[in-house]
Amino acid sequence: MILPVFAGYFILYYVVFKAVILKFDLKTPGRGDDGEEVKLYTKKDYKEKQTEKTVRTEVGGVEEDPLSRDIAAGLGGVDNVVNIACCATRLRLTLNDLNKVDEGILKSTGAVGVIKKGEGIQVIYGPQVSVIKSNFEEYVDRLRK
């Protein structure tokens, strides 16, 4: 009797969830409205991206961190950043001008999402955000000196 009950629940859940998702236009993976094409990465692409994030080079007397450089570019430059903080999963920033923010660049740095609120912005990176924050703070401090 368990197989017919399982099949019945499967059909019931499928119909109900599909109807709710379509009726309320709920965002599910692959149904984002950002218009970006989803790109599938190979293992080689992933490894290259990881090594690029960890490689630091000396540029103009400042140790260059590619991830921090890209985050700064996505935020409209280092001069646009007023305050840097983080919580468990989000990089919280206060900016001078929210119009300079480029969400596409921020998402290319590994951000899951970007939330604009008042004069601040929250960039969602996940549990590794504390490392990203400390590297970004060092990067910003070095450029401002």
PDB file of C-alpha atoms in Angstrom:
ATOM      1  CA  MET A   1       0.000   0.000   0.000  1.00  0.00           C
ATOM      2  CA  ILE A   2       2.922   2.372   0.466  1.00  0.00           C
ATOM      3  CA  LEU A   3       3.691   2.729  -3.267  1.00  0.00           C
ATOM      4  CA  PRO A   4       0.173   3.882  -4.241  1.00  0.00           C
ATOM      5  CA  VAL A   5       0.122   6.319  -1.298  1.00  0.00           C
ATOM      6  CA  PHE A   6       3.552   7.637  -2.322  1.00  0.00           C
ATOM      7  CA  ALA A   7       2.402   8.079  -5.932  1.00  0.00           C
ATOM      8  CA  GLY A   8      -0.745   9.892  -4.757  1.00  0.00           C
ATOM      9  CA  TYR A   9       1.209  12.308  -2.553  1.00  0.00           C
ATOM     10  CA  PHE A  10       3.724  12.916  -5.346  1.00  0.00           C
ATOM     11  CA  ILE A  11       0.963  13.926  -7.757  1.00  0.00           C
ATOM     12  CA  LEU A  12      -0.769  16.047  -5.094  1.00  0.00           C
ATOM     13  CA  TYR A  13       2.440  17.912  -4.134  1.00  0.00           C
ATOM     14  CA  TYR A  14       3.439  18.432  -7.760  1.00  0.00           C
ATOM     15  CA  VAL A  15       0.072  19.927  -8.751  1.00  0.00           C
ATOM     16  CA  VAL A  16      -0.246  22.146  -5.652  1.00  0.00           C
ATOM     17  CA  PHE A  17       3.304  23.502  -5.725  1.00  0.00           C
ATOM     18  CA  LYS A  18       3.299  24.081  -9.480  1.00  0.00           C
ATOM     19  CA  ALA A  19      -0.007  25.970  -9.229  1.00  0.00           C
ATOM     20  CA  VAL A  20       1.219  28.130  -6.316  1.00  0.00           C
ATOM     21  CA  ILE A  21       4.561  28.904  -8.010  1.00  0.00           C
ATOM     22  CA  LEU A  22       2.905  29.930 -11.267  1.00  0.00           C
ATOM     23  CA  LYS A  23      -0.014  31.821  -9.686  1.00  0.00           C
ATOM     24  CA  PHE A  24       2.118  33.922  -7.305  1.00  0.00           C
ATOM     25  CA  ASP A  25       5.156  34.051  -9.637  1.00  0.00           C
ATOM     26  CA  LEU A  26       7.458  32.774  -6.882  1.00  0.00           C
ATOM     27  CA  LYS A  27      11.163  32.911  -7.713  1.00  0.00           C
ATOM     28  CA  THR A  28      12.691  29.468  -7.795  1.00  0.00           C
ATOM     29  CA  PRO A  29      16.164  28.491  -9.023  1.00  0.00           C
ATOM     30  CA  GLY A  30      16.315  29.070 -12.739  1.00  0.00           C
ATOM     31  CA  ARG A  31      13.321  31.420 -12.792  1.00  0.00           C
ATOM     32  CA  GLY A  32      15.126  34.655 -11.829  1.00  0.00           C
ATOM     33  CA  ASP A  33      14.063  37.900 -13.474  1.00  0.00           C
ATOM     34  CA  ASP A  34      17.588  39.321 -13.753  1.00  0.00           C
ATOM     35  CA  GLY A  35      17.769  38.330 -17.414  1.00  0.00           C
ATOM     36  CA  GLU A  36      21.163  36.714 -17.025  1.00  0.00           C
ATOM     37  CA  GLU A  37      21.876  33.542 -18.908  1.00  0.00           C
ATOM     38  CA  VAL A  38      22.831  30.643 -16.681  1.00  0.00           C
ATOM     39  CA  LYS A  39      26.328  29.400 -17.466  1.00  0.00           C
ATOM     40  CA  LEU A  40      27.513  25.938 -16.542  1.00  0.00           C
ATOM     41  CA  TYR A  41      31.140  25.820 -15.422  1.00  0.00           C
ATOM     42  CA  THR A  42      33.550  22.948 -15.861  1.00  0.00           C
ATOM     43  CA  LYS A  43      35.803  21.685 -13.096  1.00  0.00           C
ATOM     44  CA  LYS A  44      38.726  23.455 -14.821  1.00  0.00           C
ATOM     45  CA  ASP A  45      36.836  26.797 -14.795  1.00  0.00           C
ATOM     46  CA  TYR A  46      36.051  26.361 -11.102  1.00  0.00           C
ATOM     47  CA  LYS A  47      39.661  25.597 -10.187  1.00  0.00           C
ATOM     48  CA  GLU A  48      40.919  28.589 -12.204  1.00  0.00           C
ATOM     49  CA  LYS A  49      38.439  30.859 -10.423  1.00  0.00           C
ATOM     50  CA  GLN A  50      39.519  29.541  -7.018  1.00  0.00           C
ATOM     51  CA  THR A  51      43.227  30.055  -7.744  1.00  0.00           C
ATOM     52  CA  GLU A  52      42.479  33.530  -9.106  1.00  0.00           C
ATOM     53  CA  LYS A  53      40.792  34.434  -5.822  1.00  0.00           C
ATOM     54  CA  THR A  54      43.742  33.270  -3.742  1.00  0.00           C
ATOM     55  CA  VAL A  55      46.534  34.740  -5.884  1.00  0.00           C
ATOM     56  CA  ARG A  56      47.681  38.133  -4.703  1.00  0.00           C
ATOM     57  CA  THR A  57      50.137  40.272  -6.585  1.00  0.00           C
ATOM     58  CA  GLU A  58      51.903  43.510  -5.869  1.00  0.00           C
ATOM     59  CA  VAL A  59      50.460  46.370  -7.979  1.00  0.00           C
ATOM     60  CA  GLY A  60      51.677  49.922  -7.456  1.00  0.00           C
ATOM     61  CA  GLY A  61      52.953  49.222  -3.945  1.00  0.00           C
ATOM     62  CA  VAL A  62      49.568  47.777  -2.897  1.00  0.00           C
ATOM     63  CA  GLU A  63      48.999  44.045  -2.543  1.00  0.00           C
ATOM     64  CA  GLU A  64      46.281  43.287  -5.087  1.00  0.00           C
ATOM     65  CA  ASP A  65      43.427  40.992  -4.093  1.00  0.00           C
ATOM     66  CA  PRO A  66      41.359  40.209  -7.219  1.00  0.00           C
ATOM     67  CA  LEU A  67      38.186  39.469  -5.250  1.00  0.00           C
ATOM     68  CA  SER A  68      38.406  42.684  -3.226  1.00  0.00           C
ATOM     69  CA  ARG A  69      39.234  44.641  -6.390  1.00  0.00           C
ATOM     70  CA  ASP A  70      36.119  43.271  -8.098  1.00  0.00           C
ATOM     71  CA  ILE A  71      33.937  43.963  -5.042  1.00  0.00           C
ATOM     72  CA  ALA A  72      35.211  47.544  -4.960  1.00  0.00           C
ATOM     73  CA  ALA A  73      34.453  47.920  -8.673  1.00  0.00           C
ATOM     74  CA  GLY A  74      30.933  46.572  -8.125  1.00  0.00           C
ATOM     75  CA  LEU A  75      30.377  49.057  -5.299  1.00  0.00           C
ATOM     76  CA  GLY A  76      31.356  52.033  -7.435  1.00  0.00           C
ATOM     77  CA  GLY A  77      34.933  52.376  -6.214  1.00  0.00           C
ATOM     78  CA  VAL A  78      36.695  52.546  -2.882  1.00  0.00           C
ATOM     79  CA  ASP A  79      35.761  56.212  -2.426  1.00  0.00           C
ATOM     80  CA  ASN A  80      32.074  55.278  -2.482  1.00  0.00           C
ATOM     81  CA  VAL A  81      32.451  53.002   0.590  1.00  0.00           C
ATOM     82  CA  VAL A  82      31.764  54.655   3.959  1.00  0.00           C
ATOM     83  CA  ASN A  83      31.454  51.734   6.378  1.00  0.00           C
ATOM     84  CA  ILE A  84      32.131  47.981   6.179  1.00  0.00           C
ATOM     85  CA  ALA A  85      30.537  45.401   8.476  1.00  0.00           C
ATOM     86  CA  CYS A  86      29.272  41.846   8.252  1.00  0.00           C
ATOM     87  CA  CYS A  87      26.992  39.363   9.928  1.00  0.00           C
ATOM     88  CA  ALA A  88      26.888  35.581   9.561  1.00  0.00           C
ATOM     89  CA  THR A  89      26.235  35.567   5.803  1.00  0.00           C
ATOM     90  CA  ARG A  90      26.136  39.178   4.571  1.00  0.00           C
ATOM     91  CA  LEU A  91      28.621  41.906   3.851  1.00  0.00           C
ATOM     92  CA  ARG A  92      26.925  45.090   5.089  1.00  0.00           C
ATOM     93  CA  LEU A  93      28.134  48.342   3.596  1.00  0.00           C
ATOM     94  CA  THR A  94      27.191  51.988   3.878  1.00  0.00           C
ATOM     95  CA  LEU A  95      27.800  53.844   0.627  1.00  0.00           C
ATOM     96  CA  ASN A  96      27.853  57.462  -0.495  1.00  0.00           C
ATOM     97  CA  ASP A  97      25.898  56.776  -3.704  1.00  0.00           C
ATOM     98  CA  LEU A  98      23.814  53.625  -4.256  1.00  0.00           C
ATOM     99  CA  ASN A  99      23.425  54.476  -7.959  1.00  0.00           C
ATOM    100  CA  LYS A 100      27.071  53.533  -8.585  1.00  0.00           C
ATOM    101  CA  VAL A 101      26.481  49.905  -7.537  1.00  0.00           C
ATOM    102  CA  ASP A 102      26.753  47.307 -10.317  1.00  0.00           C
ATOM    103  CA  GLU A 103      24.936  44.156  -9.171  1.00  0.00           C
ATOM    104  CA  GLY A 104      26.281  42.144 -12.097  1.00  0.00           C
ATOM    105  CA  ILE A 105      29.881  42.638 -10.980  1.00  0.00           C
ATOM    106  CA  LEU A 106      28.982  41.832  -7.369  1.00  0.00           C
ATOM    107  CA  LYS A 107      27.249  38.604  -8.405  1.00  0.00           C
ATOM    108  CA  SER A 108      30.292  37.639 -10.471  1.00  0.00           C
ATOM    109  CA  THR A 109      32.346  37.757  -7.243  1.00  0.00           C
ATOM    110  CA  GLY A 110      30.298  34.901  -5.828  1.00  0.00           C
ATOM    111  CA  ALA A 111      27.488  36.877  -4.220  1.00  0.00           C
ATOM    112  CA  VAL A 112      24.208  35.031  -3.981  1.00  0.00           C
ATOM    113  CA  GLY A 113      22.196  38.244  -3.823  1.00  0.00           C
ATOM    114  CA  VAL A 114      22.314  41.998  -3.344  1.00  0.00           C
ATOM    115  CA  ILE A 115      19.877  43.933  -1.158  1.00  0.00           C
ATOM    116  CA  LYS A 116      19.711  47.745  -1.250  1.00  0.00           C
ATOM    117  CA  LYS A 117      18.211  49.388   1.798  1.00  0.00           C
ATOM    118  CA  GLY A 118      18.349  53.107   2.559  1.00  0.00           C
ATOM    119  CA  GLU A 119      21.962  54.298   2.280  1.00  0.00           C
ATOM    120  CA  GLY A 120      23.256  50.765   2.769  1.00  0.00           C
ATOM    121  CA  ILE A 121      23.673  47.633   0.785  1.00  0.00           C
ATOM    122  CA  GLN A 122      23.897  43.996   1.848  1.00  0.00           C
ATOM    123  CA  VAL A 123      25.827  41.571  -0.341  1.00  0.00           C
ATOM    124  CA  ILE A 124      25.044  37.939   0.512  1.00  0.00           C
ATOM    125  CA  TYR A 125      28.131  35.697   0.340  1.00  0.00           C
ATOM    126  CA  GLY A 126      27.376  32.947   2.831  1.00  0.00           C
ATOM    127  CA  PRO A 127      29.469  31.723   5.775  1.00  0.00           C
ATOM    128  CA  GLN A 128      32.820  32.779   4.226  1.00  0.00           C
ATOM    129  CA  VAL A 129      31.792  36.452   4.490  1.00  0.00           C
ATOM    130  CA  SER A 130      34.023  37.157   7.516  1.00  0.00           C
ATOM    131  CA  VAL A 131      37.139  36.312   5.481  1.00  0.00           C
ATOM    132  CA  ILE A 132      35.884  38.381   2.546  1.00  0.00           C
ATOM    133  CA  LYS A 133      35.179  41.307   4.891  1.00  0.00           C
ATOM    134  CA  SER A 134      38.617  41.279   6.502  1.00  0.00           C
ATOM    135  CA  ASN A 135      40.369  41.062   3.104  1.00  0.00           C
ATOM    136  CA  PHE A 136      38.160  43.834   1.709  1.00  0.00           C
ATOM    137  CA  GLU A 137      38.814  46.068   4.737  1.00  0.00           C
ATOM    138  CA  GLU A 138      42.584  45.604   4.342  1.00  0.00           C
ATOM    139  CA  TYR A 139      42.281  46.348   0.619  1.00  0.00           C
ATOM    140  CA  VAL A 140      40.288  49.528   1.225  1.00  0.00           C
ATOM    141  CA  ASP A 141      42.618  50.702   4.009  1.00  0.00           C
ATOM    142  CA  ARG A 142      45.696  50.177   1.804  1.00  0.00           C
ATOM    143  CA  LEU A 143      44.174  52.136  -1.064  1.00  0.00           C
ATOM    144  CA  ARG A 144      43.077  55.029   1.150  1.00  0.00           C
ATOM    145  CA  LYS A 145      46.565  55.549   2.653  1.00  0.00           C
TER     146      LYS A 145
END
